[in-house]
Coordinates of C-alpha atoms in Angstrom, one line a residue:
Chain A
M8 CA 48.9 -8.1 10.8
T9 CA 47.2 -6.5 7.8
R10 CA 45.3 -9.6 7.2
G11 CA 41.7 -9.9 8.1
R12 CA 41.4 -6.4 8.9
S13 CA 38.7 -4.3 7.0
P14 CA 40.2 -2.9 3.7
R15 CA 42.0 0.7 3.8
P16 CA 40.7 3.1 1.4
P17 CA 43.4 4.7 -0.9
S18 CA 44.4 8.0 0.7
A19 CA 43.3 10.3 -2.1
L20 CA 39.7 9.5 -1.2
I21 CA 39.8 10.5 2.3
P22 CA 39.6 14.1 2.5
F23 CA 36.7 14.2 -0.2
A24 CA 35.0 11.8 2.3
V25 CA 35.7 13.6 5.2
F26 CA 34.2 16.8 3.5
G27 CA 31.1 15.0 2.2
V28 CA 30.7 13.7 6.0
L29 CA 31.1 17.2 7.4
L30 CA 28.7 18.5 4.5
F31 CA 26.0 16.6 5.8
S32 CA 26.7 16.8 9.5
V33 CA 27.7 20.2 9.8
P34 CA 24.0 21.7 9.1
L35 CA 22.5 19.2 11.7
I36 CA 24.7 20.6 14.3
G37 CA 23.4 24.0 13.1
L38 CA 20.1 23.2 14.1
L39 CA 20.6 21.4 17.1
V40 CA 22.9 24.3 18.3
R41 CA 20.2 26.7 17.2
A42 CA 17.3 25.0 18.7
P43 CA 15.3 26.8 21.5
W44 CA 15.6 23.9 23.9
S45 CA 14.2 25.6 26.7
R46 CA 10.9 26.2 25.2
L47 CA 11.0 23.3 22.6
G48 CA 7.8 21.3 24.6
T49 CA 5.4 24.4 24.3
V50 CA 6.6 25.0 20.6
L51 CA 6.1 21.5 19.9
S52 CA 2.6 20.9 21.5
G53 CA 1.3 24.0 19.8
P54 CA -1.5 23.5 17.2
V55 CA 0.8 24.6 14.3
V56 CA 3.2 21.8 14.7
T57 CA 1.0 18.9 16.0
Q58 CA -1.1 19.6 12.8
A59 CA 1.3 19.9 10.1
L60 CA 2.9 16.6 12.1
R61 CA -0.5 14.8 11.6
L62 CA -0.8 16.0 7.9
S63 CA 2.6 15.0 6.9
L64 CA 2.3 11.4 8.3
I65 CA -1.3 10.9 6.6
S66 CA -0.4 12.5 3.2
S67 CA 2.9 10.9 3.1
V68 CA 2.1 7.3 4.5
A69 CA -1.2 7.6 2.0
A70 CA 1.1 8.6 -0.8
A71 CA 3.5 5.8 -0.4
L72 CA 0.7 3.0 -0.2
I73 CA -1.1 4.5 -3.6
A74 CA 2.2 4.8 -5.4
A75 CA 2.7 0.9 -4.8
A76 CA -0.9 0.3 -5.5
I77 CA -0.4 2.0 -8.9
G78 CA 3.2 1.6 -9.2
V79 CA 3.5 -2.3 -9.0
P80 CA 1.3 -2.8 -12.0
M81 CA 2.9 0.0 -14.2
A82 CA 6.3 -1.4 -13.3
W83 CA 5.2 -4.8 -14.3
I84 CA 4.0 -3.7 -17.6
L85 CA 6.9 -1.4 -18.6
A86 CA 9.1 -4.3 -17.4
R87 CA 7.6 -7.5 -19.2
V88 CA 4.8 -6.2 -22.1
E89 CA 6.4 -5.2 -25.5
F90 CA 4.2 -2.5 -26.9
P91 CA 4.5 0.2 -29.3
G92 CA 5.0 3.3 -27.4
R93 CA 6.5 1.7 -24.2
A94 CA 9.6 4.2 -24.2
L95 CA 7.2 7.0 -24.3
V96 CA 4.7 6.0 -21.6
R97 CA 8.1 5.0 -19.2
G98 CA 9.2 8.6 -19.9
L99 CA 5.9 9.9 -19.2
V100 CA 5.8 7.9 -15.7
M101 CA 9.2 8.9 -14.9
L102 CA 9.0 12.5 -15.6
P103 CA 7.8 14.2 -12.2
M104 CA 11.3 12.8 -10.9
V105 CA 13.2 15.5 -13.2
L106 CA 10.5 18.0 -13.4
P107 CA 10.6 21.1 -10.9
P108 CA 7.8 19.9 -8.7
V109 CA 6.2 23.7 -8.9
V110 CA 5.5 22.8 -12.4
G111 CA 4.1 19.5 -11.6
G112 CA 1.9 21.4 -9.5
T113 CA 0.7 23.7 -11.9
A114 CA 0.2 20.9 -14.3
L115 CA -2.1 19.3 -12.1
L116 CA -3.7 22.5 -10.9
Y117 CA -4.6 22.5 -14.9
A118 CA -5.8 19.1 -14.6
F119 CA -7.4 18.6 -11.2
G120 CA -8.4 22.1 -10.4
R121 CA -11.6 23.2 -10.3
R122 CA -11.8 24.4 -13.7
G123 CA -9.2 21.8 -14.6
L124 CA -9.9 19.4 -17.4
V125 CA -10.8 16.5 -15.2
G126 CA -11.6 18.5 -12.4
E127 CA -14.2 20.4 -13.5
A128 CA -16.4 17.4 -14.5
L129 CA -15.3 15.8 -11.0
Y130 CA -16.7 18.7 -9.6
Q131 CA -19.9 18.7 -11.2
A132 CA -20.5 14.9 -10.9
T133 CA -19.6 14.5 -7.5
G134 CA -18.8 18.0 -5.9
I135 CA -15.5 17.1 -4.9
V136 CA -12.5 19.7 -5.3
L137 CA -9.1 18.6 -4.6
P138 CA -7.0 21.5 -4.7
F139 CA -6.5 23.2 -1.3
S140 CA -8.0 19.8 0.7
L141 CA -6.0 16.7 2.2
W142 CA -6.9 14.7 -1.2
G143 CA -5.0 17.5 -3.0
V144 CA -1.9 17.0 -1.1
V145 CA -2.1 13.3 -1.4
L146 CA -2.5 13.6 -5.0
A147 CA 0.4 15.9 -5.5
N148 CA 2.6 13.8 -3.3
V149 CA 1.5 10.6 -5.4
F150 CA 2.5 12.5 -8.6
I151 CA 5.8 13.2 -7.3
A152 CA 6.8 10.1 -5.3
T153 CA 5.6 7.1 -7.4
P154 CA 8.2 7.5 -10.0
F155 CA 10.8 6.4 -7.4
L156 CA 8.9 3.2 -6.6
V157 CA 8.2 2.2 -10.4
L158 CA 11.6 2.8 -11.0
T159 CA 13.1 0.7 -8.2
V160 CA 10.3 -2.1 -8.5
E161 CA 10.8 -2.3 -12.5
G162 CA 14.5 -2.7 -12.0
A163 CA 13.7 -5.8 -9.7
L164 CA 11.3 -7.3 -12.0
R165 CA 14.0 -7.3 -14.8
N166 CA 16.7 -8.7 -12.7
L167 CA 14.0 -11.5 -11.3
D168 CA 15.4 -14.8 -13.0
P169 CA 12.2 -15.4 -15.3
R170 CA 12.6 -19.2 -14.6
Y171 CA 11.1 -19.4 -11.3
E172 CA 7.9 -17.8 -12.5
S173 CA 7.8 -20.3 -15.7
A174 CA 8.5 -23.1 -12.9
A175 CA 5.4 -21.8 -10.7
A176 CA 3.5 -21.9 -13.8
V177 CA 4.5 -25.5 -14.7
M178 CA 3.2 -26.5 -11.2
G179 CA -0.1 -25.5 -12.2
A180 CA -0.2 -22.0 -10.7
G181 CA -2.3 -19.3 -12.8
R182 CA -1.1 -15.9 -13.7
W183 CA -2.5 -14.3 -10.5
R184 CA -1.0 -17.1 -8.2
V185 CA 2.6 -16.8 -9.8
F186 CA 2.4 -12.8 -9.3
R187 CA 1.3 -13.1 -5.8
R188 CA 3.0 -16.1 -4.2
V189 CA 6.1 -15.8 -6.3
T190 CA 6.5 -12.5 -8.2
L191 CA 5.9 -10.0 -5.4
P192 CA 7.4 -12.3 -2.3
M193 CA 10.7 -12.2 -4.7
I194 CA 11.0 -8.6 -5.6
G195 CA 9.6 -8.1 -1.8
P196 CA 12.8 -6.3 -0.6
S197 CA 13.0 -4.0 -3.5
L198 CA 9.1 -3.0 -3.4
A199 CA 10.0 -2.0 0.3
A200 CA 12.7 -0.1 -0.7
G201 CA 10.7 1.6 -3.4
A202 CA 8.0 2.3 -0.9
L203 CA 10.2 3.9 1.3
L204 CA 11.9 6.1 -1.2
A205 CA 8.3 7.2 -2.3
W206 CA 7.2 7.8 1.4
A207 CA 10.7 9.9 2.0
R208 CA 10.1 11.7 -1.2
A209 CA 6.5 12.5 0.0
L210 CA 7.4 13.6 3.1
G211 CA 9.6 16.2 2.0
E212 CA 7.5 17.3 -0.9
F213 CA 7.0 21.1 -1.4
G214 CA 6.8 22.8 -4.3
A215 CA 3.8 20.7 -6.1
T216 CA 1.9 20.6 -2.7
I217 CA 2.0 24.4 -2.1
T218 CA 1.2 24.9 -5.8
F219 CA -1.6 22.5 -6.2
A220 CA -3.1 22.3 -2.2
G221 CA -1.8 25.7 -0.9
S222 CA -0.5 26.0 2.6
L223 CA -3.6 26.1 4.8
Q224 CA -2.6 25.6 8.3
G225 CA -4.7 22.1 9.7
R226 CA -5.8 21.4 6.1
T227 CA -2.9 21.1 3.6
Q228 CA -0.2 22.5 5.6
T229 CA 2.6 19.8 6.0
M230 CA 5.4 19.9 7.8
P231 CA 8.1 21.2 4.8
L232 CA 5.2 23.8 4.2
A233 CA 5.1 24.6 8.1
V234 CA 8.7 25.2 8.5
F235 CA 8.8 27.8 5.1
V236 CA 5.6 30.0 6.8
A237 CA 7.5 29.6 10.4
L238 CA 10.6 31.2 8.8
E239 CA 8.7 34.2 8.2
Q240 CA 7.5 34.4 11.3
D241 CA 8.8 32.6 14.1
R242 CA 12.4 31.1 13.6
D243 CA 12.2 28.8 16.7
V244 CA 8.9 27.2 15.2
A245 CA 10.8 26.3 11.8
I246 CA 14.0 25.1 14.0
A247 CA 11.6 22.9 16.1
L248 CA 9.6 21.7 13.1
S249 CA 12.7 20.6 11.4
L250 CA 14.1 19.1 14.1
V251 CA 11.1 17.1 14.2
L252 CA 11.4 15.9 10.7
V253 CA 15.1 14.9 11.3
A254 CA 13.9 12.8 14.0
V255 CA 11.2 11.1 12.1
S256 CA 13.3 10.4 9.1
L257 CA 16.4 9.1 11.0
A258 CA 13.8 7.1 13.0
V259 CA 12.6 5.2 10.2
L260 CA 15.8 4.9 8.4
V261 CA 17.2 3.2 11.4
A262 CA 14.2 1.2 12.1
L263 CA 14.7 -0.4 8.7
R264 CA 18.0 -0.6 8.3
N265 CA 18.7 -4.3 9.1
R266 CA 15.8 -5.0 6.8
W267 CA 17.3 -3.1 3.3
W268 CA 20.7 -2.5 3.9
G269 CA 21.5 -5.7 5.6
P270 CA 23.0 -5.9 9.6
S271 CA 25.8 -3.8 10.1
Chain B
M12 CA 0.0 -33.9 -36.0
V13 CA 1.9 -35.9 -34.1
G14 CA 2.7 -39.6 -33.6
A15 CA 0.1 -42.3 -32.3
I16 CA 1.6 -43.2 -28.7
V17 CA -1.6 -43.2 -26.7
S18 CA 0.1 -44.1 -23.4
G19 CA 2.9 -41.7 -23.3
L20 CA 4.7 -38.5 -24.8
S21 CA 4.6 -38.1 -28.7
A22 CA 6.0 -34.5 -29.5
Q23 CA 7.3 -32.8 -32.9
L24 CA 9.0 -29.8 -31.4
H25 CA 9.5 -26.9 -33.8
V26 CA 10.5 -23.8 -32.3
E27 CA 12.0 -20.6 -33.5
R28 CA 13.5 -18.0 -30.9
P29 CA 14.2 -14.6 -31.2
S30 CA 17.9 -15.0 -31.0
G31 CA 17.3 -16.8 -34.5
F32 CA 17.7 -20.4 -33.2
V33 CA 15.6 -22.9 -34.4
L34 CA 14.8 -26.1 -32.8
D35 CA 13.1 -28.9 -34.8
I36 CA 13.3 -32.4 -33.1
A37 CA 11.0 -35.5 -32.6
L38 CA 10.5 -37.0 -29.3
E39 CA 8.6 -40.1 -28.1
A40 CA 8.4 -41.6 -24.6
E41 CA 6.4 -44.6 -23.6
A42 CA 4.8 -44.6 -20.2
G43 CA 7.0 -45.8 -17.7
T44 CA 10.3 -45.2 -20.0
T45 CA 13.1 -42.8 -19.5
V46 CA 14.1 -41.1 -22.7
A47 CA 17.1 -39.0 -22.2
L48 CA 17.8 -35.5 -24.6
L49 CA 22.0 -35.9 -24.7
G50 CA 23.8 -32.8 -26.1
P51 CA 26.4 -30.2 -26.0
N52 CA 25.6 -26.9 -24.3
G53 CA 23.5 -24.7 -26.9
A54 CA 21.7 -27.8 -28.7
G55 CA 18.3 -26.6 -27.4
K56 CA 17.9 -29.3 -24.5
S57 CA 16.3 -26.4 -22.5
T58 CA 14.3 -24.7 -25.2
S59 CA 13.0 -28.3 -25.6
L60 CA 12.0 -28.9 -22.0
W61 CA 10.4 -25.3 -21.6
A62 CA 8.4 -26.1 -25.0
L63 CA 7.2 -29.6 -23.3
A64 CA 6.2 -27.4 -20.3
G65 CA 4.2 -25.0 -22.1
V66 CA 6.2 -21.9 -21.2
I67 CA 7.7 -21.6 -25.0
A68 CA 4.8 -22.1 -27.2
L69 CA 5.4 -24.2 -30.6
A70 CA 5.8 -22.7 -34.0
G71 CA 5.0 -25.9 -35.7
G72 CA 4.9 -29.6 -35.0
G73 CA 2.7 -30.6 -32.0
I74 CA 2.7 -32.6 -28.5
S75 CA 0.4 -35.2 -26.9
L76 CA 0.4 -36.5 -23.6
D77 CA -1.3 -39.9 -23.1
G78 CA -3.5 -38.7 -26.4
R79 CA -4.2 -35.5 -24.9
V80 CA -3.2 -32.7 -27.4
L81 CA -1.1 -30.1 -25.3
D82 CA 0.2 -27.7 -28.0
D83 CA -0.9 -28.1 -31.8
P84 CA -0.3 -24.9 -33.5
A85 CA -2.0 -26.3 -36.9
S86 CA -5.4 -26.5 -35.1
G87 CA -4.9 -23.6 -32.5
V88 CA -4.9 -25.9 -29.5
F89 CA -2.4 -24.7 -26.9
V90 CA -2.9 -25.9 -23.3
P91 CA -1.0 -23.2 -20.9
P92 CA 1.6 -24.3 -18.2
E93 CA -0.7 -24.6 -15.6
D94 CA -3.1 -26.8 -17.0
R95 CA -0.7 -29.3 -18.4
R96 CA 0.0 -31.6 -15.2
I97 CA 4.0 -32.0 -15.8
G98 CA 6.1 -32.4 -13.1
A99 CA 9.7 -30.9 -13.5
L100 CA 12.9 -31.1 -11.3
F101 CA 14.7 -28.1 -12.9
Q102 CA 18.3 -27.2 -13.6
D103 CA 19.3 -25.2 -10.4
V104 CA 16.3 -26.9 -9.0
L105 CA 14.5 -23.4 -8.6
L106 CA 13.3 -23.8 -5.1
F107 CA 11.5 -20.8 -4.3
P108 CA 13.8 -19.0 -2.1
H109 CA 11.0 -17.2 0.4
L110 CA 9.2 -20.6 1.3
D111 CA 10.4 -23.0 3.4
V112 CA 10.8 -26.9 2.0
A113 CA 7.2 -27.7 3.0
G114 CA 6.1 -24.7 1.5
N115 CA 7.4 -25.5 -1.8
V116 CA 6.3 -29.1 -1.8
A117 CA 2.7 -27.4 -1.0
F118 CA 3.1 -24.7 -3.9
A119 CA 3.0 -27.6 -6.2
L120 CA 0.2 -29.2 -4.3
R121 CA -2.1 -26.0 -4.0
A122 CA -3.4 -26.1 -7.5
R123 CA -4.8 -29.6 -7.0
A124 CA -5.8 -29.7 -3.0
S125 CA -9.2 -28.1 -2.0
S126 CA -7.6 -25.6 0.5
Q127 CA -4.2 -24.3 1.6
R128 CA -4.6 -26.8 4.9
A129 CA -5.0 -29.6 2.8
A130 CA -1.9 -28.8 0.4
D131 CA 0.1 -28.1 3.6
R132 CA -1.2 -31.6 5.1
E133 CA -0.2 -33.4 1.7
A134 CA 3.0 -31.8 1.8
H135 CA 4.0 -33.2 4.8
E136 CA 3.2 -36.6 3.8
W137 CA 5.6 -36.2 0.8
L138 CA 8.2 -35.1 3.0
D139 CA 8.0 -38.1 5.2
R140 CA 7.9 -40.2 2.3
F141 CA 11.4 -38.5 1.1
E142 CA 12.6 -38.7 4.2
L143 CA 12.9 -34.9 4.4
S144 CA 10.6 -34.2 7.4
D145 CA 13.7 -32.9 9.6
L146 CA 13.8 -30.1 6.7
A147 CA 10.6 -28.9 6.6
A148 CA 10.9 -25.7 8.0
M149 CA 14.1 -24.9 6.4
R150 CA 14.8 -22.4 3.6
P151 CA 16.5 -23.4 0.2
A152 CA 19.5 -21.4 0.7
E153 CA 20.1 -23.8 3.9
L154 CA 20.0 -27.0 2.0
S155 CA 22.9 -29.0 0.5
G156 CA 23.0 -29.5 -2.9
G157 CA 21.8 -33.3 -2.6
Q158 CA 18.9 -32.1 -0.3
A159 CA 17.7 -29.4 -2.7
Q160 CA 17.5 -32.0 -5.4
R161 CA 15.6 -34.2 -2.9
V162 CA 13.1 -31.5 -2.3
G163 CA 12.7 -30.9 -5.8
L164 CA 12.1 -34.4 -6.7
A165 CA 9.2 -34.3 -4.2
R166 CA 8.1 -31.0 -5.5
A167 CA 8.1 -32.5 -8.9
L168 CA 6.4 -35.4 -8.2
A169 CA 3.5 -34.2 -5.2
A170 CA 1.1 -33.0 -7.9
G171 CA 0.7 -36.4 -9.6
P172 CA 2.1 -35.4 -13.0
D173 CA 1.2 -37.3 -16.2
L174 CA 4.8 -36.6 -17.5
L175 CA 8.0 -36.0 -15.5
L176 CA 11.0 -33.7 -16.7
L177 CA 14.2 -34.0 -15.1
D178 CA 17.0 -31.5 -16.3
E179 CA 20.5 -32.2 -15.3
P180 CA 19.7 -34.1 -12.1
L181 CA 23.1 -35.3 -11.2
S182 CA 25.6 -32.6 -13.0
A183 CA 25.9 -30.0 -10.5
L184 CA 26.5 -32.3 -7.4
D185 CA 29.6 -33.4 -5.9
V186 CA 30.5 -37.0 -6.2
G187 CA 29.3 -38.0 -2.9
S188 CA 25.7 -36.6 -3.3
R189 CA 25.6 -37.9 -6.9
A190 CA 25.4 -41.6 -5.1
R191 CA 22.4 -40.1 -3.1
V192 CA 20.4 -38.6 -5.4
R193 CA 21.0 -41.3 -7.9
R194 CA 19.7 -43.9 -5.7
M195 CA 16.7 -41.8 -4.4
L196 CA 16.2 -41.1 -8.4
A197 CA 16.2 -44.9 -9.0
E198 CA 14.0 -45.2 -5.9
H199 CA 11.2 -42.9 -6.8
L200 CA 11.1 -43.1 -10.5
S201 CA 10.3 -46.7 -10.5
G202 CA 6.8 -45.8 -8.9
F203 CA 6.4 -43.1 -11.5
A204 CA 4.1 -44.6 -13.9
G205 CA 4.4 -41.9 -16.6
P206 CA 6.9 -41.2 -19.2
R207 CA 10.0 -39.3 -18.2
I208 CA 12.3 -37.0 -20.4
L209 CA 15.8 -36.7 -18.9
I210 CA 17.9 -33.9 -20.0
T211 CA 21.7 -33.8 -19.9
H212 CA 24.8 -33.2 -21.2
D213 CA 26.8 -36.1 -19.5
P214 CA 26.6 -39.2 -21.6
A215 CA 27.3 -41.0 -18.0
E216 CA 24.3 -39.7 -16.6
A217 CA 22.2 -40.3 -19.9
A218 CA 23.5 -44.3 -19.5
L219 CA 22.8 -44.1 -15.9
L220 CA 18.9 -43.3 -15.9
A221 CA 17.9 -43.6 -19.5
D222 CA 16.1 -46.3 -21.5
R223 CA 16.6 -44.7 -24.7
V224 CA 18.9 -41.6 -25.8
V225 CA 17.8 -39.0 -28.3
V226 CA 21.0 -36.6 -29.4
V227 CA 20.4 -33.3 -30.2
E228 CA 23.1 -31.1 -31.6
A229 CA 22.3 -27.2 -33.0
G230 CA 18.6 -27.9 -32.5
T231 CA 18.4 -31.3 -34.6
V232 CA 18.3 -35.0 -33.7
T233 CA 21.4 -36.5 -34.7
Q234 CA 21.3 -40.2 -33.5
T235 CA 18.8 -42.1 -31.1
G236 CA 19.0 -45.5 -30.0
T237 CA 19.9 -47.3 -26.6
P238 CA 23.3 -45.7 -24.8
E239 CA 25.1 -48.6 -25.6
Q240 CA 24.1 -48.4 -29.5
I241 CA 25.3 -44.5 -29.3
L242 CA 28.4 -45.4 -27.5
R243 CA 29.4 -48.3 -29.5
A244 CA 28.5 -46.7 -33.1
P245 CA 28.8 -43.0 -32.7
R246 CA 27.6 -41.0 -36.0
T247 CA 28.6 -37.7 -35.4
A248 CA 31.7 -35.6 -34.2
Y249 CA 29.9 -35.0 -31.0
T250 CA 28.8 -38.6 -29.9
A251 CA 32.3 -40.0 -31.2
D252 CA 33.8 -37.4 -28.8
L253 CA 31.6 -39.3 -26.2
A254 CA 32.3 -42.5 -27.5
G255 CA 35.7 -42.2 -27.1
L256 CA 35.9 -41.7 -23.5
N257 CA 37.2 -43.9 -21.6
L258 CA 34.7 -46.0 -19.2
L259 CA 35.7 -47.9 -16.4
T260 CA 33.9 -49.6 -13.6
G261 CA 35.3 -50.4 -10.2
A262 CA 34.7 -50.6 -6.8
A263 CA 35.7 -47.0 -4.9
G264 CA 36.9 -46.4 -1.3
G265 CA 39.2 -44.4 0.5
G266 CA 40.1 -41.9 -2.5
M267 CA 41.2 -45.3 -4.6
I268 CA 39.0 -46.8 -7.5
D269 CA 39.9 -50.7 -8.2
V270 CA 39.0 -51.2 -11.8
G271 CA 39.8 -55.1 -11.4
A272 CA 43.2 -54.8 -13.1
G273 CA 46.2 -52.7 -12.4
P274 CA 47.1 -50.1 -9.8
G275 CA 44.0 -48.7 -8.3
L276 CA 43.3 -45.2 -9.7
Q277 CA 43.7 -42.4 -7.2
V278 CA 40.7 -39.8 -7.3
A279 CA 40.3 -36.3 -5.9
D280 CA 36.9 -36.8 -4.1
R281 CA 38.0 -39.2 -1.3
S282 CA 34.4 -39.6 0.0
V283 CA 33.3 -41.7 -2.8
A284 CA 32.5 -45.3 -2.1
G285 CA 30.9 -48.7 -3.5
E286 CA 30.2 -49.1 -7.0
V287 CA 31.6 -46.4 -9.4
L288 CA 31.5 -45.6 -13.0
V289 CA 34.6 -43.9 -14.1
T290 CA 35.0 -41.5 -17.0
I291 CA 38.3 -40.4 -18.3
H292 CA 38.7 -38.2 -21.5
P293 CA 41.7 -39.5 -24.1
R294 CA 42.9 -35.9 -23.9
A295 CA 43.4 -36.4 -20.1
V296 CA 45.8 -39.1 -20.5
S297 CA 49.4 -38.6 -21.5
I298 CA 52.1 -40.7 -22.5
H299 CA 55.6 -40.7 -21.6
P300 CA 59.1 -42.7 -22.6
S301 CA 60.3 -43.1 -19.0
R302 CA 58.4 -43.1 -15.5
P303 CA 57.1 -39.6 -15.1
T304 CA 57.8 -37.7 -11.7
G305 CA 55.5 -34.8 -12.2
S306 CA 52.1 -34.2 -10.3
A307 CA 49.9 -36.6 -12.1
R308 CA 49.1 -39.2 -9.2
N309 CA 48.3 -42.2 -11.5
T310 CA 51.4 -43.7 -13.9
W311 CA 51.6 -47.1 -14.7
P312 CA 53.9 -49.0 -17.4
S313 CA 51.9 -50.4 -20.6
T314 CA 52.4 -51.6 -24.0
I315 CA 50.6 -49.5 -27.2
T316 CA 48.6 -52.2 -29.1
S317 CA 47.0 -50.0 -31.8
I318 CA 47.6 -46.4 -33.0
E319 CA 44.8 -44.9 -35.2
T320 CA 45.3 -41.6 -37.0
L321 CA 42.5 -38.7 -37.6
G322 CA 43.8 -36.0 -39.2
N323 CA 46.0 -34.1 -36.8
L324 CA 45.1 -36.6 -33.6
C325 CA 46.4 -40.0 -32.8
R326 CA 44.2 -42.2 -30.6
V327 CA 46.7 -44.4 -29.0
Q328 CA 45.2 -47.8 -27.4
F329 CA 46.3 -49.8 -24.4
E330 CA 44.7 -53.4 -23.4
H331 CA 46.9 -54.0 -20.0
P332 CA 46.8 -53.5 -17.3
I333 CA 43.9 -50.8 -17.9
P334 CA 41.9 -50.8 -21.3
L335 CA 42.6 -47.2 -22.1
T336 CA 42.6 -44.8 -25.1
A337 CA 45.0 -41.6 -24.9
E338 CA 44.5 -38.7 -27.5
I339 CA 47.8 -37.1 -28.8
T340 CA 48.9 -35.0 -31.5
V341 CA 50.6 -36.4 -34.5
E342 CA 53.6 -34.6 -33.5
A343 CA 53.8 -36.1 -30.5
Q344 CA 53.5 -39.4 -31.8
R345 CA 56.3 -39.0 -34.0
S346 CA 58.7 -36.9 -31.9
L347 CA 58.5 -40.0 -29.3
G348 CA 58.3 -42.6 -32.1
L349 CA 55.4 -44.6 -30.7
E350 CA 54.2 -47.6 -32.5
P351 CA 52.1 -50.4 -31.6
G352 CA 54.4 -52.5 -29.1
T353 CA 56.4 -49.3 -27.9
R354 CA 56.9 -49.9 -23.8
V355 CA 55.7 -46.5 -22.5
W356 CA 54.3 -44.9 -18.8
V357 CA 50.8 -43.8 -19.0
A358 CA 49.8 -40.9 -16.6
I359 CA 46.4 -39.4 -15.5
K360 CA 46.0 -36.5 -13.1
A361 CA 43.7 -37.5 -10.2
T362 CA 41.6 -34.7 -10.7
E363 CA 40.8 -35.5 -14.6
I364 CA 39.0 -38.7 -13.5
E365 CA 35.3 -38.2 -13.8
V366 CA 33.5 -40.6 -11.1
L367 CA 29.7 -41.3 -11.2
P368 CA 28.0 -43.6 -8.4
G369 CA 27.4 -46.7 -10.5

């Protein structure tokens, strides 16, 4: 009675798959075992943790929203418009994905720092200083996370049957209405997946943030930075912070699993 | 510029595709008539549709509809698709998967309606007219092929277009829903005053729905006329192949078709009923010296009335009991010793018989 059962993998795959699952689960178990369960409540309610959690959630959600706002138009143009230098522009947009984040942070510093290419003019005109501020954290997150969204959405736009948009135009819809009522809803699942990827990347962002925005507790110190600092001072706090990050990430993945991976 | 039809469509379509394909056809359709663009796959039928709709711009020629110039490269006039007032029943229907049935019809109405609410209200009136009210809240993925075509036609007609384009409206359907969709087309097309262009690769579909046929092959017009004229006097290998099809009319019921004489034809689809048009390709008719005992469901004895040789192929004609043409190789004809007057058995597989509701 093998018919109708779920398929059996080739035996050679099984040890590798088991090893892989262990690789992902053992570190998590390590965290759980070493967690300071008895004083977890006090550690988590301390100002370091609450402030870092608040900053992380604000900056990562803001970064994901901004990534969508600038990423979708970029993806649309990269997918649909033929212009000279398109390959170069696409390379530039995707660069932060392969660049070490600390290099990205350094580049941001020389562009948007108080003495930077754009930053100096910005400071003189408005008095706004981006580095070492919450907006600096958001900017670093946007810089690192947006390529993930562009990549996802551009792929979705290329796979979209163009006849639907043509049909909408024949039915009297102008370009904006076609985009808003046909293109966007039809790539909706991919846009959501891309935004989730960008959010996850922003939540874990470390290198560009610490380089560009520093690690000022209560101002720019997000969860990953707080974990790093705590490792030097109070290991219990580092573990507690890590557990919170794991819990938040898992909660989001579980809450959204039906929408993006189909019910299972 | 294009011809002088004031009420209807007048088009000279010259399109050059990046692939190197060139389309160059003339097309005229008076108000209230249906003109079929008939041709094999890759002939340029879809390109014609998208050029008429304004999705592909002309490189030369022009399009005018009721005297209104829609595209004229020589003078630089180009009306974008959203301003052409064209209704289309697209191939694969292309209902928006993220909108329900009412939303799909309302989408076509929104461009003209004063508000989304007005569009929604009018969409429900159209659904009533097409007896689709029960499906209003359903998603396209939940519809049958016939239902989707009905929604597609409602969506095409709802905005009150000046020109109606129908792209292969019957070919994707099973025989049962073809009858319903054909009835629906007949019913609603008579109420549409403008010209209609039917795009199809199926001569039976053209014969059933069109007043005139324009045959397109490899981007050019090879023949025009009424469906009867084309089938009676084919001028190209393609139309000759179409003309060579065995066309029979009959009454269907219980998986059998009575064609007026001879044995009833057994067909694969048991659901078909009523008046039907039957097409059988001559290649699907086989000839046997004695009663065949294989899988073919339809066999009967007959006498060859004539044999016509075309190159390596023979067209063998039968008159009684069912008028039929079979296409076999010259080798087969020789080895079986077939001549006019030879008594043989004719065999046709049930699955080779195509049935269209008449």
